[in-house]
Amino acid sequence: MGFLSNLFGKQSAETNLTEMKNIPVKKRPDLLSVHPDIRDLIWLNDGPNKNYSPDKKESRYEYEGLRFVISSMSGEEPSSISLKLPVSFVEDSVKVERPPYYPRYAQLTPEQRGEYWKLLANPYKPGVDIGYIFILYYGLERHLLNGNYEKAFDVVLKLRDVHQNGSFQIYSGNALILTGLYRQRPDLIRKFVRSIDHDFELIFSDNLYLLCMFGLDIPLSAKDIMRMAKTFEFTNLNYIKKYPDIFEEVLLTNIQQKYNADVLNIKDFINEKENRKLHVQNTSIFANMSIINTSIQVPQIADNFKLKKAVYDLLEETHEQTKVKLASLRKSGELKAEVKAEPKKKVIPVFDSDMEKTLQKDLISNKDDAYDRHFSLIALQNFYYKYRDVDEKYLDKCIIACNEDINSLANVQRDYRKQEIKTIKQLSKYHSSLENDAKVSNVGYFTGVIPAFSRLAIIYEKNKKYNDALNVCDQAIKYYTNYGMLSQSQEFEERKEKLLKKVM
């Protein structure tokens, strides 16, 4: 079956959890208070157990002619701990301000660091602010890249079982699958798939889920197909949402009649020839900003025409049959007429002026470095967009932040390269002059996705400013093409085609 089929092949006892006591005074935390699962996975900037300093890591893999190059130049590790920084434990955690967007241990207040150390004592306690979870997770991602990746993998699995936040589930799910891919460890991917025992743990890339099912030769159930309907371009989800049991029953019958089985085997549609033709997309592996450029080319199983058409046809046929069945059930009285519920009132969030000041302050502090300022602008864009229904001015501020980010991309590339070269020079004593010169000459471009392009295009399209949206698409296509990010460029080519139809 080619690369994918050959890549895939055919827990420890529970630890007693302890919590640190709340101490309303400043003190230096003890590493022995850290949960034993993660005690040797913490990154330390200083002290006798120091184990972190920025470095460049590159790994090369080749399998059946397909090459993987995993390369990353480390910036500041957001989870790294300096034991010199003050820590304060307070009695009432509710009174401690939430950590900022893209949190880093070094930027936390003493009280916030106290909350983080409580998390380190018991990372599996539900209800912890997701900002602290992400700080810990960033460090685990670094281990997935070039540390104790097997132990980190198991810890992330346990964290996913407790912390239901959607962003955490997406980032961690994708990262674990991709880690298994580039390390050619089908056993890790099998372990990941077997760990999924809650619906919220399915919140990650549908394409990667399909990749797992394909590689491990696990067929798709009717529930799988319904959950991923939009991925197969089926958008009429009314019956799937309102009558899932009836829709599933009809879908299962259709699968049985068409394929003489209760499930759909992906390999019935993707043979060795189709496997080789699969489109690949450069995909970032990690959320950690210091290693965010680490990427891998991923086959796009979801784009396979035969599979997509087969699933779409099943869903379309099931939809029509469900419509007939529902009408029959209503007529017989077995299904009561649907009572339209009153539309839910949209909850308008209360504007967080303190957070706005924090983000503005962070933006100002990065005024001399366009690369760092880029991430400050992303945080502002997300922040203002969240409050777009509070006041129109916040949507305008979001647009301003997006445009500023786009207009500064040339400087972002310049300052990114400066940072990379600076890091190489800081580590020059560990390498020969020839090696350092080679590293400098090989410094590439920043290939991170630019959220401002998508955000602006969506805003303009929703407001029917199609020409403005088209202009954004042109800017995105030009930018991504110039830096060799062809899959991202293609996305905006497709968006542009759809917009042109609306203009016409």
Short mmCIF file of C-alpha atoms in Angstrom, two decimals:
data_model
loop_
_atom_site.label_atom_id
_atom_site.label_comp_id
_atom_site.label_asym_id
_atom_site.label_seq_id
_atom_site.Cartn_x
_atom_site.Cartn_y
_atom_site.Cartn_z
CA MET A 1 0.00 0.00 0.00
CA GLY A 2 3.04 2.26 -0.25
CA PHE A 3 4.47 4.63 2.33
CA LEU A 4 1.51 4.98 4.66
CA SER A 5 0.61 1.31 4.95
CA ASN A 6 4.20 0.29 5.59
CA LEU A 7 4.75 3.05 8.10
CA PHE A 8 2.03 1.65 10.37
CA GLY A 9 2.33 -1.84 11.81
CA LYS A 10 -0.27 -4.32 12.76
CA GLN A 11 -0.11 1.80 31.16
CA SER A 12 1.60 2.33 33.96
CA ALA A 13 -0.09 2.07 37.36
CA GLU A 14 -1.85 5.16 38.63
CA THR A 15 0.26 7.51 40.71
CA ASN A 16 -1.13 9.00 43.89
CA LEU A 17 -1.75 12.68 43.24
CA THR A 18 -0.77 15.30 45.78
CA GLU A 19 -1.39 19.00 45.90
CA MET A 20 0.83 21.73 47.24
CA LYS A 21 -0.59 23.58 50.20
CA ASN A 22 -1.58 27.19 49.65
CA ILE A 23 0.95 29.34 51.41
CA PRO A 24 0.16 33.08 51.41
CA VAL A 25 3.83 34.07 51.36
CA LYS A 26 6.62 34.26 48.84
CA LYS A 27 8.95 31.29 48.84
CA ARG A 28 11.22 29.31 46.55
CA PRO A 29 9.32 26.21 45.36
CA ASP A 30 10.81 22.76 45.84
CA LEU A 31 11.24 20.59 42.74
CA LEU A 32 10.29 17.58 44.86
CA SER A 33 6.75 19.00 44.99
CA VAL A 34 6.41 18.44 41.23
CA HIS A 35 4.30 15.43 40.25
CA PRO A 36 6.55 12.40 39.57
CA ASP A 37 5.11 12.01 36.06
CA ILE A 38 6.62 15.32 34.97
CA ARG A 39 9.47 15.90 37.41
CA ASP A 40 12.12 15.05 34.81
CA LEU A 41 10.21 16.76 31.96
CA ILE A 42 10.50 20.31 33.37
CA TRP A 43 12.90 22.69 31.58
CA LEU A 44 15.12 24.76 33.91
CA ASN A 45 17.08 27.90 32.98
CA ASP A 46 19.34 27.87 36.00
CA GLY A 47 20.27 26.08 39.19
CA PRO A 48 22.17 22.81 39.64
CA ASN A 49 19.59 20.93 37.56
CA LYS A 50 19.71 23.33 34.59
CA ASN A 51 18.82 21.41 31.43
CA TYR A 52 17.80 24.04 28.89
CA SER A 53 19.63 26.35 26.49
CA PRO A 54 18.57 27.34 22.95
CA ASP A 55 19.96 25.15 20.20
CA LYS A 56 19.28 24.14 16.65
CA LYS A 57 18.08 20.61 16.05
CA GLU A 58 17.71 18.89 12.71
CA SER A 59 16.65 15.33 12.05
CA ARG A 60 16.46 13.59 8.69
CA TYR A 61 14.33 10.58 7.86
CA GLU A 62 13.83 8.69 4.62
CA TYR A 63 11.29 5.97 4.00
CA GLU A 64 10.37 4.48 0.62
CA GLY A 65 11.76 7.51 -1.16
CA LEU A 66 9.79 10.04 0.89
CA ARG A 67 12.06 12.35 2.89
CA PHE A 68 11.27 14.01 6.17
CA VAL A 69 13.45 16.84 7.46
CA ILE A 70 12.49 18.07 10.91
CA SER A 71 14.35 21.30 11.60
CA SER A 72 13.89 24.02 14.18
CA MET A 73 15.87 26.89 15.61
CA SER A 74 14.84 27.28 19.22
CA GLY A 75 13.89 30.68 20.54
CA GLU A 76 12.95 31.36 24.14
CA GLU A 77 11.26 28.26 25.56
CA PRO A 78 8.01 29.59 27.12
CA SER A 79 7.85 26.81 29.73
CA SER A 80 11.45 27.16 30.95
CA ILE A 81 11.68 28.01 34.64
CA SER A 82 14.13 30.30 36.36
CA LEU A 83 14.29 29.36 40.03
CA LYS A 84 15.48 32.89 40.77
CA LEU A 85 12.09 34.42 39.91
CA PRO A 86 9.80 35.08 42.90
CA VAL A 87 6.83 32.80 43.52
CA SER A 88 3.89 33.59 45.79
CA PHE A 89 1.22 31.10 46.88
CA VAL A 90 -2.15 32.62 47.78
CA GLU A 91 -5.16 31.13 49.52
CA ASP A 92 -7.81 32.26 47.01
CA SER A 93 -6.83 31.27 43.46
CA VAL A 94 -9.88 33.06 42.04
CA LYS A 95 -8.31 36.42 42.91
CA VAL A 96 -5.22 35.71 40.81
CA GLU A 97 -5.42 37.33 37.36
CA ARG A 98 -5.54 34.90 34.44
CA PRO A 99 -2.27 34.42 32.52
CA PRO A 100 -1.98 36.36 29.22
CA TYR A 101 -2.33 35.02 25.68
CA TYR A 102 0.66 32.95 24.53
CA PRO A 103 1.73 32.60 28.18
CA ARG A 104 5.36 32.24 29.26
CA TYR A 105 6.57 31.33 32.71
CA ALA A 106 8.98 34.28 32.78
CA GLN A 107 6.15 36.78 32.13
CA LEU A 108 3.89 35.54 34.92
CA THR A 109 3.38 37.51 38.12
CA PRO A 110 4.65 35.90 41.37
CA GLU A 111 1.05 34.91 42.22
CA GLN A 112 0.53 33.39 38.77
CA ARG A 113 3.75 31.42 39.17
CA GLY A 114 2.35 30.12 42.43
CA GLU A 115 -0.72 28.88 40.56
CA TYR A 116 1.54 27.24 37.99
CA TRP A 117 3.52 25.41 40.67
CA LYS A 118 0.23 24.10 42.04
CA LEU A 119 -0.45 22.71 38.58
CA LEU A 120 3.00 21.10 38.50
CA ALA A 121 2.12 19.31 41.74
CA ASN A 122 -1.07 17.90 40.18
CA PRO A 123 -1.35 18.39 36.40
CA TYR A 124 -4.37 16.11 36.20
CA LYS A 125 -6.68 18.24 38.32
CA PRO A 126 -9.62 19.44 36.17
CA GLY A 127 -10.73 23.05 36.08
CA VAL A 128 -7.25 24.61 35.98
CA ASP A 129 -6.92 27.76 33.83
CA ILE A 130 -5.94 26.63 30.34
CA GLY A 131 -3.11 29.18 30.20
CA TYR A 132 -1.17 27.21 32.83
CA ILE A 133 -1.91 23.94 31.02
CA PHE A 134 -0.43 25.37 27.84
CA ILE A 135 2.78 26.49 29.58
CA LEU A 136 3.31 22.91 30.76
CA TYR A 137 2.27 21.55 27.36
CA TYR A 138 4.79 23.77 25.52
CA GLY A 139 7.59 22.10 27.47
CA LEU A 140 6.19 18.65 26.71
CA GLU A 141 6.14 19.54 23.00
CA ARG A 142 9.86 20.32 23.20
CA HIS A 143 10.39 16.82 24.58
CA LEU A 144 8.30 15.40 21.73
CA LEU A 145 10.74 17.12 19.36
CA ASN A 146 14.11 16.34 20.91
CA GLY A 147 13.80 15.10 24.47
CA ASN A 148 12.20 12.26 26.38
CA TYR A 149 9.45 12.00 23.78
CA GLU A 150 7.94 8.67 24.86
CA LYS A 151 7.35 9.80 28.43
CA ALA A 152 6.07 13.20 27.25
CA PHE A 153 3.73 11.40 24.84
CA ASP A 154 2.18 9.41 27.70
CA VAL A 155 1.79 12.52 29.89
CA VAL A 156 0.02 14.41 27.09
CA LEU A 157 -2.37 11.47 26.65
CA LYS A 158 -3.28 11.69 30.34
CA LEU A 159 -3.69 15.48 30.14
CA ARG A 160 -6.02 15.12 27.13
CA ASP A 161 -8.23 12.81 29.18
CA VAL A 162 -8.77 15.56 31.79
CA HIS A 163 -8.55 18.99 30.16
CA GLN A 164 -11.38 19.43 27.66
CA ASN A 165 -10.42 22.83 26.22
CA GLY A 166 -10.90 22.72 22.44
CA SER A 167 -7.63 24.47 21.54
CA PHE A 168 -5.66 22.13 23.77
CA GLN A 169 -7.36 19.08 22.26
CA ILE A 170 -6.64 20.27 18.70
CA TYR A 171 -2.98 21.14 19.24
CA SER A 172 -2.16 18.10 21.36
CA GLY A 173 -4.05 15.63 19.15
CA ASN A 174 -2.32 16.85 16.00
CA ALA A 175 1.10 16.93 17.68
CA LEU A 176 0.87 13.36 19.00
CA ILE A 177 -0.12 11.92 15.63
CA LEU A 178 2.57 13.87 13.79
CA THR A 179 5.16 12.81 16.37
CA GLY A 180 4.29 9.18 15.67
CA LEU A 181 4.56 9.87 11.94
CA TYR A 182 7.96 11.51 11.77
CA ARG A 183 9.45 9.11 14.32
CA GLN A 184 7.96 6.19 12.35
CA ARG A 185 6.34 4.80 15.51
CA PRO A 186 2.99 3.24 14.56
CA ASP A 187 2.77 1.86 18.11
CA LEU A 188 2.53 5.42 19.43
CA ILE A 189 -0.23 6.27 16.98
CA ARG A 190 -2.08 3.08 17.90
CA LYS A 191 -1.74 4.06 21.58
CA PHE A 192 -3.17 7.50 20.77
CA VAL A 193 -6.17 6.07 18.92
CA ARG A 194 -6.90 3.60 21.74
CA SER A 195 -6.73 6.41 24.30
CA ILE A 196 -9.75 8.20 22.81
CA ASP A 197 -12.68 7.45 25.09
CA HIS A 198 -14.46 10.83 25.16
CA ASP A 199 -16.09 12.77 22.32
CA PHE A 200 -14.08 15.89 23.21
CA GLU A 201 -10.86 13.97 22.47
CA LEU A 202 -11.91 13.79 18.81
CA ILE A 203 -11.45 17.56 18.41
CA PHE A 204 -8.41 17.58 16.14
CA SER A 205 -7.64 17.38 12.40
CA ASP A 206 -10.08 15.14 10.51
CA ASN A 207 -7.38 14.49 7.93
CA LEU A 208 -5.00 13.21 10.61
CA TYR A 209 -7.78 11.05 12.04
CA LEU A 210 -8.32 9.55 8.59
CA LEU A 211 -4.56 9.08 8.25
CA CYS A 212 -4.55 7.07 11.49
CA MET A 213 -7.52 4.96 10.44
CA PHE A 214 -5.95 4.31 7.04
CA GLY A 215 -2.50 3.45 8.36
CA LEU A 216 -3.78 1.22 11.14
CA ASP A 217 -6.34 -0.38 8.80
CA ILE A 218 -9.25 0.65 11.03
CA PRO A 219 -12.50 1.21 9.08
CA LEU A 220 -14.81 4.20 9.49
CA SER A 221 -18.03 3.78 11.44
CA ALA A 222 -21.29 5.56 10.65
CA LYS A 223 -20.60 7.87 13.61
CA ASP A 224 -17.17 8.71 12.16
CA ILE A 225 -18.69 9.60 8.80
CA MET A 226 -21.39 11.78 10.38
CA ARG A 227 -18.85 13.60 12.56
CA MET A 228 -16.62 14.38 9.57
CA ALA A 229 -19.41 15.21 7.12
CA LYS A 230 -18.14 18.74 6.43
CA THR A 231 -14.65 17.42 5.67
CA PHE A 232 -16.25 15.43 2.84
CA GLU A 233 -17.95 18.66 1.66
CA PHE A 234 -21.42 17.63 2.84
CA THR A 235 -22.87 20.77 4.40
CA ASN A 236 -26.58 19.98 4.90
CA LEU A 237 -26.18 18.94 8.55
CA ASN A 238 -29.73 19.64 9.72
CA TYR A 239 -30.78 16.01 10.26
CA ILE A 240 -27.37 14.97 11.57
CA LYS A 241 -27.68 17.58 14.32
CA LYS A 242 -31.40 17.23 15.12
CA TYR A 243 -31.99 13.50 14.56
CA PRO A 244 -28.57 11.82 14.90
CA ASP A 245 -29.95 8.42 15.95
CA ILE A 246 -32.33 8.17 12.99
CA PHE A 247 -29.70 9.47 10.56
CA GLU A 248 -27.15 6.96 11.86
CA GLU A 249 -29.62 4.09 11.54
CA VAL A 250 -30.36 4.95 7.89
CA LEU A 251 -26.67 5.54 7.12
CA LEU A 252 -25.71 2.16 8.60
CA THR A 253 -28.31 0.45 6.43
CA ASN A 254 -26.92 2.16 3.34
CA ILE A 255 -23.37 1.12 4.19
CA GLN A 256 -24.49 -2.47 4.65
CA GLN A 257 -26.37 -2.51 1.35
CA LYS A 258 -23.57 -0.89 -0.66
CA TYR A 259 -20.50 -2.47 0.90
CA ASN A 260 -21.85 -5.60 2.59
CA ALA A 261 -20.34 -4.46 5.91
CA ASP A 262 -21.20 -2.28 8.91
CA VAL A 263 -18.20 -0.02 8.28
CA LEU A 264 -16.34 1.72 5.46
CA ASN A 265 -12.80 0.55 4.74
CA ILE A 266 -10.65 3.46 3.51
CA LYS A 267 -8.28 1.09 1.72
CA ASP A 268 -11.12 0.06 -0.60
CA PHE A 269 -10.77 3.52 -2.16
CA ILE A 270 -7.05 4.30 -1.87
CA ASN A 271 -4.90 1.67 -3.55
CA GLU A 272 -1.12 1.85 -4.02
CA LYS A 273 -1.46 4.05 -7.11
CA GLU A 274 -3.85 6.43 -5.35
CA ASN A 275 -1.52 6.46 -2.34
CA ARG A 276 1.35 7.79 -4.45
CA LYS A 277 -0.89 10.49 -5.93
CA LEU A 278 -2.01 11.89 -2.58
CA HIS A 279 -1.50 15.62 -2.27
CA VAL A 280 0.82 16.57 0.61
CA GLN A 281 0.69 19.71 2.74
CA ASN A 282 3.40 21.24 4.89
CA THR A 283 1.96 21.13 8.41
CA SER A 284 3.24 22.72 11.61
CA ILE A 285 3.60 20.17 14.39
CA PHE A 286 3.72 22.28 17.53
CA ALA A 287 1.94 25.22 19.21
CA ASN A 288 5.10 26.22 21.14
CA MET A 289 6.24 29.53 19.59
CA SER A 290 9.92 28.69 20.10
CA ILE A 291 9.63 25.61 17.84
CA ILE A 292 6.58 26.62 15.78
CA ASN A 293 8.51 26.40 12.50
CA THR A 294 8.98 22.67 12.98
CA SER A 295 6.88 21.09 10.24
CA ILE A 296 6.29 17.93 8.27
CA GLN A 297 4.66 17.15 4.94
CA VAL A 298 1.39 15.33 5.54
CA PRO A 299 -0.58 13.34 2.90
CA GLN A 300 -4.11 14.73 2.51
CA ILE A 301 -6.24 11.60 2.78
CA ALA A 302 -9.40 13.72 3.03
CA ASP A 303 -8.82 15.10 -0.47
CA ASN A 304 -8.84 11.72 -2.20
CA PHE A 305 -11.56 11.98 -4.85
CA LYS A 306 -12.82 8.38 -4.71
CA LEU A 307 -13.14 8.40 -0.92
CA LYS A 308 -14.70 11.86 -0.79
CA LYS A 309 -17.26 11.03 -3.49
CA ALA A 310 -18.19 7.71 -1.89
CA VAL A 311 -18.79 9.30 1.51
CA TYR A 312 -20.58 12.33 0.06
CA ASP A 313 -22.93 10.09 -1.95
CA LEU A 314 -23.67 8.04 1.17
CA LEU A 315 -24.50 11.16 3.16
CA GLU A 316 -26.61 12.68 0.39
CA GLU A 317 -28.61 9.48 -0.08
CA THR A 318 -29.03 9.09 3.69
CA HIS A 319 -30.22 12.69 4.01
CA GLU A 320 -32.99 12.18 1.45
CA GLN A 321 -34.07 8.86 2.99
CA THR A 322 -34.06 10.39 6.47
CA LYS A 323 -36.34 13.16 5.20
CA VAL A 324 -38.84 10.58 3.95
CA LYS A 325 -38.61 8.54 7.17
CA LEU A 326 -39.17 11.60 9.36
CA ALA A 327 -42.27 12.55 7.35
CA SER A 328 -43.61 9.02 7.79
CA LEU A 329 -42.93 9.05 11.53
CA ARG A 330 -44.67 12.40 11.93
CA LYS A 331 -47.66 11.17 9.97
CA SER A 332 -48.00 8.07 12.13
CA GLY A 333 -47.63 10.10 15.30
CA GLU A 334 -44.44 8.29 16.31
CA LEU A 335 -42.53 11.54 15.97
CA LYS A 336 -44.11 14.67 17.38
CA ALA A 337 -44.09 17.79 15.30
CA GLU A 338 -41.02 19.81 15.96
CA VAL A 339 -41.58 22.68 18.36
CA LYS A 340 -39.43 25.56 17.35
CA ALA A 341 -37.49 26.74 20.33
CA GLU A 342 -37.06 30.40 20.93
CA PRO A 343 -33.79 31.58 19.48
CA LYS A 344 -31.10 31.69 22.09
CA LYS A 345 -30.06 35.13 23.08
CA LYS A 346 -26.51 35.78 22.04
CA VAL A 347 -24.35 36.29 25.09
CA ILE A 348 -22.38 39.49 24.67
CA PRO A 349 -19.10 39.28 26.59
CA VAL A 350 -18.05 42.06 28.94
CA PHE A 351 -15.07 43.89 27.47
CA ASP A 352 -11.86 43.14 29.35
CA SER A 353 -10.10 46.51 29.51
CA ASP A 354 -7.33 45.13 31.74
CA MET A 355 -6.44 42.51 29.17
CA GLU A 356 -6.46 45.18 26.45
CA LYS A 357 -3.89 47.18 28.45
CA THR A 358 -1.74 44.07 28.93
CA LEU A 359 -1.78 43.27 25.21
CA GLN A 360 -1.09 46.89 24.24
CA LYS A 361 1.79 46.97 26.69
CA ASP A 362 3.21 43.78 25.17
CA LEU A 363 2.88 45.32 21.69
CA ILE A 364 4.79 48.43 22.74
CA SER A 365 7.52 46.40 24.42
CA ASN A 366 8.14 44.65 21.08
CA LYS A 367 8.20 47.82 18.98
CA ASP A 368 11.85 47.32 18.00
CA ASP A 369 11.49 43.72 16.81
CA ALA A 370 8.96 43.07 14.05
CA TYR A 371 9.09 39.28 14.55
CA ASP A 372 8.09 39.42 18.23
CA ARG A 373 5.63 42.22 17.45
CA HIS A 374 3.98 39.93 14.88
CA PHE A 375 2.85 37.57 17.65
CA SER A 376 1.70 40.50 19.79
CA LEU A 377 -0.45 41.64 16.87
CA ILE A 378 -1.96 38.15 16.49
CA ALA A 379 -2.98 38.25 20.15
CA LEU A 380 -4.59 41.68 19.62
CA GLN A 381 -6.43 40.50 16.51
CA ASN A 382 -7.91 37.55 18.40
CA PHE A 383 -8.76 39.75 21.38
CA TYR A 384 -10.60 42.47 19.45
CA TYR A 385 -12.41 39.98 17.21
CA LYS A 386 -13.83 38.31 20.32
CA TYR A 387 -15.54 41.61 21.25
CA ARG A 388 -16.78 42.50 17.75
CA ASP A 389 -20.42 42.31 18.91
CA VAL A 390 -19.81 44.55 21.92
CA ASP A 391 -19.01 47.58 19.81
CA GLU A 392 -18.24 48.04 16.12
CA LYS A 393 -15.07 49.90 17.06
CA TYR A 394 -13.49 46.65 18.25
CA LEU A 395 -13.97 45.07 14.83
CA ASP A 396 -12.33 48.18 13.36
CA LYS A 397 -9.42 47.76 15.77
CA CYS A 398 -9.12 44.12 14.73
CA ILE A 399 -8.93 45.19 11.08
CA ILE A 400 -6.26 47.78 11.93
CA ALA A 401 -4.18 45.14 13.76
CA CYS A 402 -4.53 42.75 10.81
CA ASN A 403 -3.45 45.38 8.29
CA GLU A 404 -0.51 46.46 10.45
CA ASP A 405 0.62 42.85 10.66
CA ILE A 406 0.33 42.29 6.90
CA ASN A 407 2.12 45.54 6.09
CA SER A 408 5.03 44.62 8.38
CA LEU A 409 5.65 41.11 7.00
CA ALA A 410 8.82 42.15 5.16
CA ASN A 411 10.24 43.41 8.48
CA VAL A 412 9.04 40.23 10.21
CA GLN A 413 11.13 38.18 7.79
CA ARG A 414 14.12 40.48 8.32
CA ASP A 415 13.99 40.36 12.12
CA TYR A 416 13.29 36.63 12.16
CA ARG A 417 16.53 36.03 10.27
CA LYS A 418 18.35 38.39 12.63
CA GLN A 419 17.14 36.38 15.62
CA GLU A 420 18.17 33.10 14.02
CA ILE A 421 21.65 34.41 13.21
CA LYS A 422 22.00 35.90 16.70
CA THR A 423 21.17 32.53 18.25
CA ILE A 424 23.77 30.82 16.05
CA LYS A 425 26.42 33.32 17.14
CA GLN A 426 25.50 32.86 20.81
CA LEU A 427 26.20 29.16 20.39
CA SER A 428 29.23 29.62 18.13
CA LYS A 429 31.68 28.41 20.78
CA TYR A 430 30.20 24.93 20.50
CA HIS A 431 30.89 24.67 16.75
CA SER A 432 33.73 25.30 14.33
CA SER A 433 33.92 28.44 12.21
CA LEU A 434 32.98 26.45 9.12
CA GLU A 435 29.95 24.97 10.87
CA ASN A 436 28.84 28.40 12.09
CA ASP A 437 29.25 29.92 8.62
CA ALA A 438 27.22 27.07 7.15
CA LYS A 439 24.50 27.54 9.74
CA VAL A 440 24.29 31.27 9.02
CA SER A 441 24.15 30.74 5.26
CA ASN A 442 21.39 28.13 5.71
CA VAL A 443 19.11 30.37 7.76
CA GLY A 444 15.80 30.25 5.96
CA TYR A 445 12.64 32.31 6.04
CA PHE A 446 9.86 32.41 8.59
CA THR A 447 7.22 30.02 7.24
CA GLY A 448 4.52 30.45 9.86
CA VAL A 449 0.91 30.87 8.71
CA ILE A 450 -0.30 34.49 8.84
CA PRO A 451 -3.72 34.52 10.58
CA ALA A 452 -4.36 38.14 9.56
CA PHE A 453 -4.94 37.09 5.92
CA SER A 454 -7.76 34.67 6.81
CA ARG A 455 -9.23 36.95 9.47
CA LEU A 456 -9.45 39.95 7.12
CA ALA A 457 -10.83 37.92 4.22
CA ILE A 458 -13.58 36.51 6.45
CA ILE A 459 -14.48 39.93 7.90
CA TYR A 460 -14.72 41.54 4.46
CA GLU A 461 -16.68 38.64 2.98
CA LYS A 462 -19.23 38.68 5.84
CA ASN A 463 -19.72 42.40 5.27
CA LYS A 464 -20.07 41.79 1.51
CA LYS A 465 -16.95 43.84 0.78
CA TYR A 466 -15.94 41.33 -1.85
CA ASN A 467 -13.38 43.51 -3.63
CA ASP A 468 -11.56 44.11 -0.35
CA ALA A 469 -11.64 40.36 0.35
CA LEU A 470 -10.23 39.67 -3.13
CA ASN A 471 -7.43 42.15 -2.49
CA VAL A 472 -6.52 40.30 0.71
CA CYS A 473 -6.49 37.01 -1.23
CA ASP A 474 -4.09 38.51 -3.79
CA GLN A 475 -1.79 39.70 -1.00
CA ALA A 476 -1.84 36.28 0.63
CA ILE A 477 -1.19 34.43 -2.64
CA LYS A 478 1.76 36.68 -3.43
CA TYR A 479 3.24 36.36 0.07
CA TYR A 480 2.88 32.61 0.41
CA THR A 481 4.12 31.99 -3.13
CA ASN A 482 7.22 34.13 -2.55
CA TYR A 483 8.18 32.03 0.48
CA GLY A 484 7.39 28.65 -1.05
CA MET A 485 4.24 28.04 1.04
CA LEU A 486 2.31 26.64 -1.90
CA SER A 487 -0.43 24.82 0.03
CA GLN A 488 -1.36 28.05 1.84
CA SER A 489 -1.28 29.92 -1.46
CA GLN A 490 -3.61 27.32 -2.98
CA GLU A 491 -6.11 27.83 -0.15
CA PHE A 492 -6.41 31.51 -1.07
CA GLU A 493 -6.60 30.68 -4.79
CA GLU A 494 -9.66 28.56 -3.97
CA ARG A 495 -11.12 31.28 -1.71
CA LYS A 496 -10.60 33.79 -4.52
CA GLU A 497 -12.49 31.61 -7.01
CA LYS A 498 -15.50 31.44 -4.67
CA LEU A 499 -15.39 35.20 -4.10
CA LEU A 500 -15.27 35.91 -7.85
CA LYS A 501 -18.53 33.97 -8.28
CA LYS A 502 -20.18 36.23 -5.68
CA VAL A 503 -18.89 39.36 -7.43
CA MET A 504 -20.22 38.15 -10.78
#
